[in-house]
Amino acid sequence: MMNSTTAIEQRNMRFARLAGALRKPFRLLLDVALPPLCPACRDPVGDAGGLCAGCWGKLGFITRPYCERLGIPFAYDPGPGILSMQAIADPPAYARARAVVRYDEVARALVHALKYGDRLDLAPTLGRWMASAGHELLAEADALVPVPLHWRRLWARRFNQSAALATAISQVSEVPVAASALKRVKATPQQVGLSRTERAHNVQGAFRVPPAARAEVAGRRLVLVDDVLTSGATLDACARALLARGAAQIDVLVFARVVDAVRAPI
Ligand SMILES: [Zn+2]
């Protein structure tokens, strides 16, 4: 005779299997049974896709005063419209970059959860924050261009986190997504551990505007979308490829960026 514990376990297992199968379409219903977890530290939280109070407090939101070109915060307010030394000495191909947060511990956990942890449900939240941080860019934009993955990496990971973020930003801002405006024609090794110069060399010629997308690019103001800006080499290579096909202006909108201290010219 089957004891009651085993019967309950079996029922729970059946429920877990069913829950797995129904997770997407019945998300709201299941949230009652499966409490949502903080995507950064995995503590239970009230809202799906929301952060716990501790992690929220640790996010380093980027606000003005920052360099109008690079979007990197100044330690002191140098006055309106001032560019950083870095932007003047080594200007990127793109016109302006904006980021929601500094790429620190919590931001890294969120990006990893989105990218590798199958937490695509984070995209609407991150996208909403990005639309807010980049509202000036989006007000002038004709289309959003997600940074593409090489097909082999896309195949291995099954989705492109930049495309997911662009879709989420588009839903808030109503700026359309030009999903195939750029193609990654060179499978570049991971940029992790490379110097700034090595990163730039690594992505040189890695992106191209396919012939079918040229009309979507020429004369248009585009916002490149990515999850993280580290050295800026990848986004710079993307901007160069789009500008070479006659794009009118390229701006950059990311969720998180590495922030080194920048100085205003004195
Ligand atoms: Zn947390």
Short mmCIF file of N, CA and C in Angstrom, two decimals, residues 122-223:
data_model
loop_
_atom_site.label_atom_id
_atom_site.label_comp_id
_atom_site.label_asym_id
_atom_site.label_seq_id
_atom_site.Cartn_x
_atom_site.Cartn_y
_atom_site.Cartn_z
N LEU A 122 13.25 39.20 -17.31
CA LEU A 122 13.85 40.44 -16.83
C LEU A 122 13.85 41.52 -17.90
N ALA A 123 13.78 41.12 -19.17
CA ALA A 123 13.93 42.07 -20.28
C ALA A 123 12.94 43.26 -20.19
N PRO A 124 11.65 43.03 -19.89
CA PRO A 124 10.74 44.19 -19.81
C PRO A 124 11.14 45.21 -18.74
N THR A 125 11.60 44.71 -17.58
CA THR A 125 12.01 45.62 -16.50
C THR A 125 13.25 46.42 -16.91
N LEU A 126 14.28 45.70 -17.38
CA LEU A 126 15.52 46.37 -17.78
C LEU A 126 15.24 47.33 -18.95
N GLY A 127 14.39 46.89 -19.88
CA GLY A 127 14.04 47.72 -21.03
C GLY A 127 13.33 49.01 -20.63
N ARG A 128 12.48 48.91 -19.61
CA ARG A 128 11.77 50.10 -19.12
C ARG A 128 12.77 51.10 -18.53
N TRP A 129 13.71 50.59 -17.74
CA TRP A 129 14.75 51.46 -17.16
C TRP A 129 15.59 52.10 -18.26
N MET A 130 15.92 51.29 -19.29
CA MET A 130 16.74 51.80 -20.39
C MET A 130 16.00 52.89 -21.18
N ALA A 131 14.70 52.68 -21.39
CA ALA A 131 13.90 53.69 -22.11
C ALA A 131 13.90 55.00 -21.34
N SER A 132 13.89 54.90 -20.01
CA SER A 132 13.91 56.11 -19.19
C SER A 132 15.28 56.79 -19.24
N ALA A 133 16.35 56.01 -19.08
CA ALA A 133 17.71 56.59 -19.11
C ALA A 133 18.04 57.18 -20.48
N GLY A 134 17.43 56.61 -21.55
CA GLY A 134 17.77 57.06 -22.90
C GLY A 134 16.66 57.86 -23.56
N HIS A 135 15.77 58.48 -22.75
CA HIS A 135 14.59 59.11 -23.37
C HIS A 135 14.95 60.22 -24.35
N GLU A 136 16.07 60.94 -24.10
CA GLU A 136 16.47 62.01 -25.04
C GLU A 136 16.91 61.42 -26.38
N LEU A 137 17.62 60.30 -26.32
CA LEU A 137 18.07 59.63 -27.54
C LEU A 137 16.88 59.08 -28.32
N LEU A 138 15.95 58.48 -27.57
CA LEU A 138 14.81 57.81 -28.20
C LEU A 138 13.87 58.82 -28.86
N ALA A 139 13.78 60.04 -28.28
CA ALA A 139 12.89 61.07 -28.82
C ALA A 139 13.32 61.46 -30.24
N GLU A 140 14.60 61.28 -30.57
CA GLU A 140 15.12 61.67 -31.90
C GLU A 140 15.37 60.47 -32.80
N ALA A 141 15.08 59.26 -32.31
CA ALA A 141 15.51 58.06 -33.04
C ALA A 141 14.49 57.59 -34.07
N ASP A 142 15.00 57.08 -35.20
CA ASP A 142 14.14 56.46 -36.21
C ASP A 142 13.97 54.97 -35.94
N ALA A 143 14.99 54.33 -35.38
CA ALA A 143 14.91 52.89 -35.11
C ALA A 143 15.96 52.46 -34.09
N LEU A 144 15.71 51.31 -33.47
CA LEU A 144 16.64 50.68 -32.54
C LEU A 144 17.35 49.55 -33.26
N VAL A 145 18.66 49.45 -33.05
CA VAL A 145 19.42 48.37 -33.68
C VAL A 145 20.12 47.55 -32.59
N PRO A 146 19.64 46.32 -32.33
CA PRO A 146 20.33 45.49 -31.34
C PRO A 146 21.69 45.02 -31.86
N VAL A 147 22.68 44.97 -30.97
CA VAL A 147 23.98 44.43 -31.36
C VAL A 147 23.81 42.94 -31.64
N PRO A 148 24.13 42.50 -32.86
CA PRO A 148 23.87 41.10 -33.21
C PRO A 148 24.91 40.14 -32.64
N LEU A 149 24.49 38.92 -32.42
CA LEU A 149 25.41 37.83 -32.09
C LEU A 149 25.79 37.13 -33.38
N HIS A 150 26.94 36.48 -33.40
CA HIS A 150 27.25 35.63 -34.54
C HIS A 150 26.28 34.45 -34.52
N TRP A 151 25.91 33.94 -35.69
CA TRP A 151 24.87 32.91 -35.74
C TRP A 151 25.20 31.69 -34.89
N ARG A 152 26.50 31.39 -34.80
CA ARG A 152 26.87 30.20 -34.01
C ARG A 152 26.57 30.41 -32.52
N ARG A 153 26.87 31.63 -32.04
CA ARG A 153 26.60 31.90 -30.62
C ARG A 153 25.08 32.01 -30.38
N LEU A 154 24.39 32.61 -31.36
CA LEU A 154 22.94 32.71 -31.25
C LEU A 154 22.32 31.32 -31.18
N TRP A 155 22.84 30.43 -31.97
CA TRP A 155 22.34 29.06 -32.01
C TRP A 155 22.59 28.36 -30.67
N ALA A 156 23.77 28.57 -30.10
CA ALA A 156 24.12 27.93 -28.84
C ALA A 156 23.31 28.49 -27.67
N ARG A 157 23.07 29.81 -27.69
CA ARG A 157 22.39 30.45 -26.57
C ARG A 157 20.88 30.56 -26.79
N ARG A 158 20.46 30.41 -28.03
CA ARG A 158 19.07 30.40 -28.45
C ARG A 158 18.40 31.77 -28.49
N PHE A 159 18.95 32.77 -27.85
CA PHE A 159 18.36 34.10 -28.01
C PHE A 159 19.44 35.16 -27.84
N ASN A 160 19.13 36.34 -28.38
CA ASN A 160 20.06 37.47 -28.30
C ASN A 160 19.51 38.44 -27.26
N GLN A 161 20.26 38.61 -26.16
CA GLN A 161 19.78 39.47 -25.07
C GLN A 161 19.62 40.92 -25.52
N SER A 162 20.43 41.37 -26.47
CA SER A 162 20.32 42.75 -26.96
C SER A 162 19.01 42.93 -27.74
N ALA A 163 18.64 41.91 -28.51
CA ALA A 163 17.39 41.97 -29.25
C ALA A 163 16.20 41.96 -28.29
N ALA A 164 16.30 41.18 -27.20
CA ALA A 164 15.22 41.13 -26.21
C ALA A 164 15.07 42.50 -25.54
N LEU A 165 16.20 43.15 -25.24
CA LEU A 165 16.15 44.48 -24.61
C LEU A 165 15.58 45.51 -25.60
N ALA A 166 16.00 45.43 -26.87
CA ALA A 166 15.49 46.37 -27.88
C ALA A 166 13.98 46.25 -28.03
N THR A 167 13.47 45.02 -28.02
CA THR A 167 12.03 44.80 -28.12
C THR A 167 11.31 45.43 -26.93
N ALA A 168 11.89 45.25 -25.73
CA ALA A 168 11.29 45.82 -24.52
C ALA A 168 11.30 47.35 -24.56
N ILE A 169 12.40 47.94 -25.04
CA ILE A 169 12.50 49.40 -25.14
C ILE A 169 11.47 49.92 -26.16
N SER A 170 11.33 49.16 -27.24
CA SER A 170 10.40 49.55 -28.30
C SER A 170 8.95 49.58 -27.79
N GLN A 171 8.63 48.64 -26.91
CA GLN A 171 7.26 48.58 -26.37
C GLN A 171 6.94 49.82 -25.54
N VAL A 172 7.94 50.37 -24.87
CA VAL A 172 7.73 51.57 -24.04
C VAL A 172 7.81 52.84 -24.89
N SER A 173 8.80 52.90 -25.79
CA SER A 173 9.10 54.15 -26.50
C SER A 173 8.39 54.26 -27.85
N GLU A 174 7.91 53.14 -28.36
CA GLU A 174 7.29 53.05 -29.68
C GLU A 174 8.27 53.36 -30.82
N VAL A 175 9.57 53.32 -30.54
CA VAL A 175 10.57 53.40 -31.60
C VAL A 175 10.73 51.98 -32.16
N PRO A 176 10.58 51.80 -33.50
CA PRO A 176 10.64 50.43 -34.03
C PRO A 176 12.03 49.82 -33.94
N VAL A 177 12.08 48.49 -33.98
CA VAL A 177 13.35 47.76 -33.95
C VAL A 177 13.74 47.37 -35.38
N ALA A 178 14.94 47.74 -35.79
CA ALA A 178 15.48 47.28 -37.08
C ALA A 178 16.39 46.10 -36.78
N ALA A 179 15.76 44.93 -36.63
CA ALA A 179 16.46 43.76 -36.07
C ALA A 179 17.56 43.23 -36.98
N SER A 180 17.42 43.43 -38.30
CA SER A 180 18.44 42.86 -39.19
C SER A 180 19.27 43.94 -39.88
N ALA A 181 19.35 45.13 -39.27
CA ALA A 181 20.14 46.21 -39.87
C ALA A 181 21.63 45.91 -39.83
N LEU A 182 22.05 45.13 -38.84
CA LEU A 182 23.47 44.78 -38.69
C LEU A 182 23.61 43.27 -38.64
N LYS A 183 24.72 42.80 -39.19
CA LYS A 183 25.01 41.37 -39.14
C LYS A 183 26.42 41.21 -38.62
N ARG A 184 26.62 40.22 -37.74
CA ARG A 184 27.99 39.94 -37.28
C ARG A 184 28.59 38.92 -38.23
N VAL A 185 29.57 39.37 -39.01
CA VAL A 185 30.12 38.51 -40.06
C VAL A 185 31.37 37.78 -39.60
N LYS A 186 31.90 38.17 -38.44
CA LYS A 186 33.11 37.54 -37.92
C LYS A 186 32.78 37.03 -36.52
N ALA A 187 33.03 35.75 -36.26
CA ALA A 187 32.82 35.22 -34.92
C ALA A 187 33.99 35.67 -34.06
N THR A 188 33.75 36.69 -33.22
CA THR A 188 34.85 37.23 -32.43
C THR A 188 34.96 36.47 -31.12
N PRO A 189 36.21 36.19 -30.69
CA PRO A 189 36.36 35.55 -29.37
C PRO A 189 35.81 36.48 -28.29
N GLN A 190 35.52 35.92 -27.11
CA GLN A 190 35.03 36.73 -26.00
C GLN A 190 36.00 37.86 -25.70
N GLN A 191 35.46 39.03 -25.37
CA GLN A 191 36.29 40.20 -25.12
C GLN A 191 36.90 40.20 -23.71
N VAL A 192 36.39 39.28 -22.87
CA VAL A 192 36.84 39.25 -21.47
C VAL A 192 38.35 39.03 -21.39
N GLY A 193 39.04 39.83 -20.61
CA GLY A 193 40.47 39.65 -20.38
C GLY A 193 41.35 40.34 -21.42
N LEU A 194 40.72 40.99 -22.42
CA LEU A 194 41.53 41.67 -23.43
C LEU A 194 41.72 43.14 -23.06
N SER A 195 42.84 43.71 -23.52
CA SER A 195 43.10 45.13 -23.30
C SER A 195 42.20 45.94 -24.25
N ARG A 196 42.17 47.24 -24.03
CA ARG A 196 41.36 48.13 -24.85
C ARG A 196 41.73 48.02 -26.33
N THR A 197 43.04 48.02 -26.62
CA THR A 197 43.53 47.94 -28.00
C THR A 197 43.18 46.58 -28.60
N GLU A 198 43.38 45.53 -27.81
CA GLU A 198 43.06 44.18 -28.29
C GLU A 198 41.57 44.04 -28.60
N ARG A 199 40.74 44.65 -27.75
CA ARG A 199 39.29 44.60 -27.98
C ARG A 199 38.92 45.27 -29.29
N ALA A 200 39.52 46.44 -29.54
CA ALA A 200 39.23 47.19 -30.77
C ALA A 200 39.65 46.37 -31.99
N HIS A 201 40.82 45.73 -31.91
CA HIS A 201 41.33 44.93 -33.01
C HIS A 201 40.43 43.70 -33.24
N ASN A 202 40.01 43.11 -32.13
CA ASN A 202 39.18 41.91 -32.13
C ASN A 202 37.87 42.07 -32.91
N VAL A 203 37.26 43.25 -32.82
CA VAL A 203 35.94 43.46 -33.43
C VAL A 203 36.01 44.24 -34.74
N GLN A 204 37.23 44.59 -35.16
CA GLN A 204 37.38 45.33 -36.41
C GLN A 204 36.81 44.52 -37.58
N GLY A 205 35.91 45.14 -38.33
CA GLY A 205 35.32 44.47 -39.48
C GLY A 205 34.39 43.33 -39.14
N ALA A 206 33.96 43.25 -37.87
CA ALA A 206 33.11 42.13 -37.44
C ALA A 206 31.64 42.34 -37.82
N PHE A 207 31.28 43.59 -38.12
CA PHE A 207 29.86 43.90 -38.39
C PHE A 207 29.68 44.48 -39.79
N ARG A 208 28.55 44.15 -40.39
CA ARG A 208 28.25 44.64 -41.73
C ARG A 208 26.75 44.90 -41.86
N VAL A 209 26.40 45.88 -42.69
CA VAL A 209 24.99 46.11 -43.00
C VAL A 209 24.67 45.26 -44.22
N PRO A 210 23.78 44.26 -44.10
CA PRO A 210 23.47 43.42 -45.27
C PRO A 210 22.77 44.25 -46.34
N PRO A 211 22.96 43.91 -47.64
CA PRO A 211 22.36 44.70 -48.73
C PRO A 211 20.87 44.96 -48.53
N ALA A 212 20.13 43.97 -48.03
CA ALA A 212 18.68 44.12 -47.87
C ALA A 212 18.31 45.16 -46.82
N ALA A 213 19.26 45.52 -45.95
CA ALA A 213 18.95 46.45 -44.85
C ALA A 213 19.46 47.87 -45.13
N ARG A 214 20.09 48.08 -46.28
CA ARG A 214 20.72 49.39 -46.53
C ARG A 214 19.71 50.53 -46.51
N ALA A 215 18.52 50.30 -47.02
CA ALA A 215 17.50 51.36 -47.03
C ALA A 215 17.04 51.71 -45.62
N GLU A 216 17.13 50.73 -44.70
CA GLU A 216 16.73 50.97 -43.30
C GLU A 216 17.76 51.81 -42.56
N VAL A 217 18.95 51.91 -43.13
CA VAL A 217 20.08 52.53 -42.43
C VAL A 217 20.40 53.92 -42.99
N ALA A 218 20.43 54.05 -44.32
CA ALA A 218 20.86 55.30 -44.96
C ALA A 218 19.98 56.48 -44.52
N GLY A 219 20.63 57.54 -44.05
CA GLY A 219 19.94 58.76 -43.68
C GLY A 219 19.14 58.70 -42.39
N ARG A 220 19.27 57.60 -41.64
CA ARG A 220 18.42 57.45 -40.45
C ARG A 220 19.21 57.60 -39.16
N ARG A 221 18.49 58.04 -38.13
CA ARG A 221 19.09 58.17 -36.79
C ARG A 221 18.79 56.91 -36.00
N LEU A 222 19.84 56.21 -35.64
CA LEU A 222 19.68 54.88 -35.04
C LEU A 222 20.25 54.85 -33.63
N VAL A 223 19.61 54.05 -32.78
CA VAL A 223 20.12 53.84 -31.43
C VAL A 223 20.55 52.38 -31.30
#
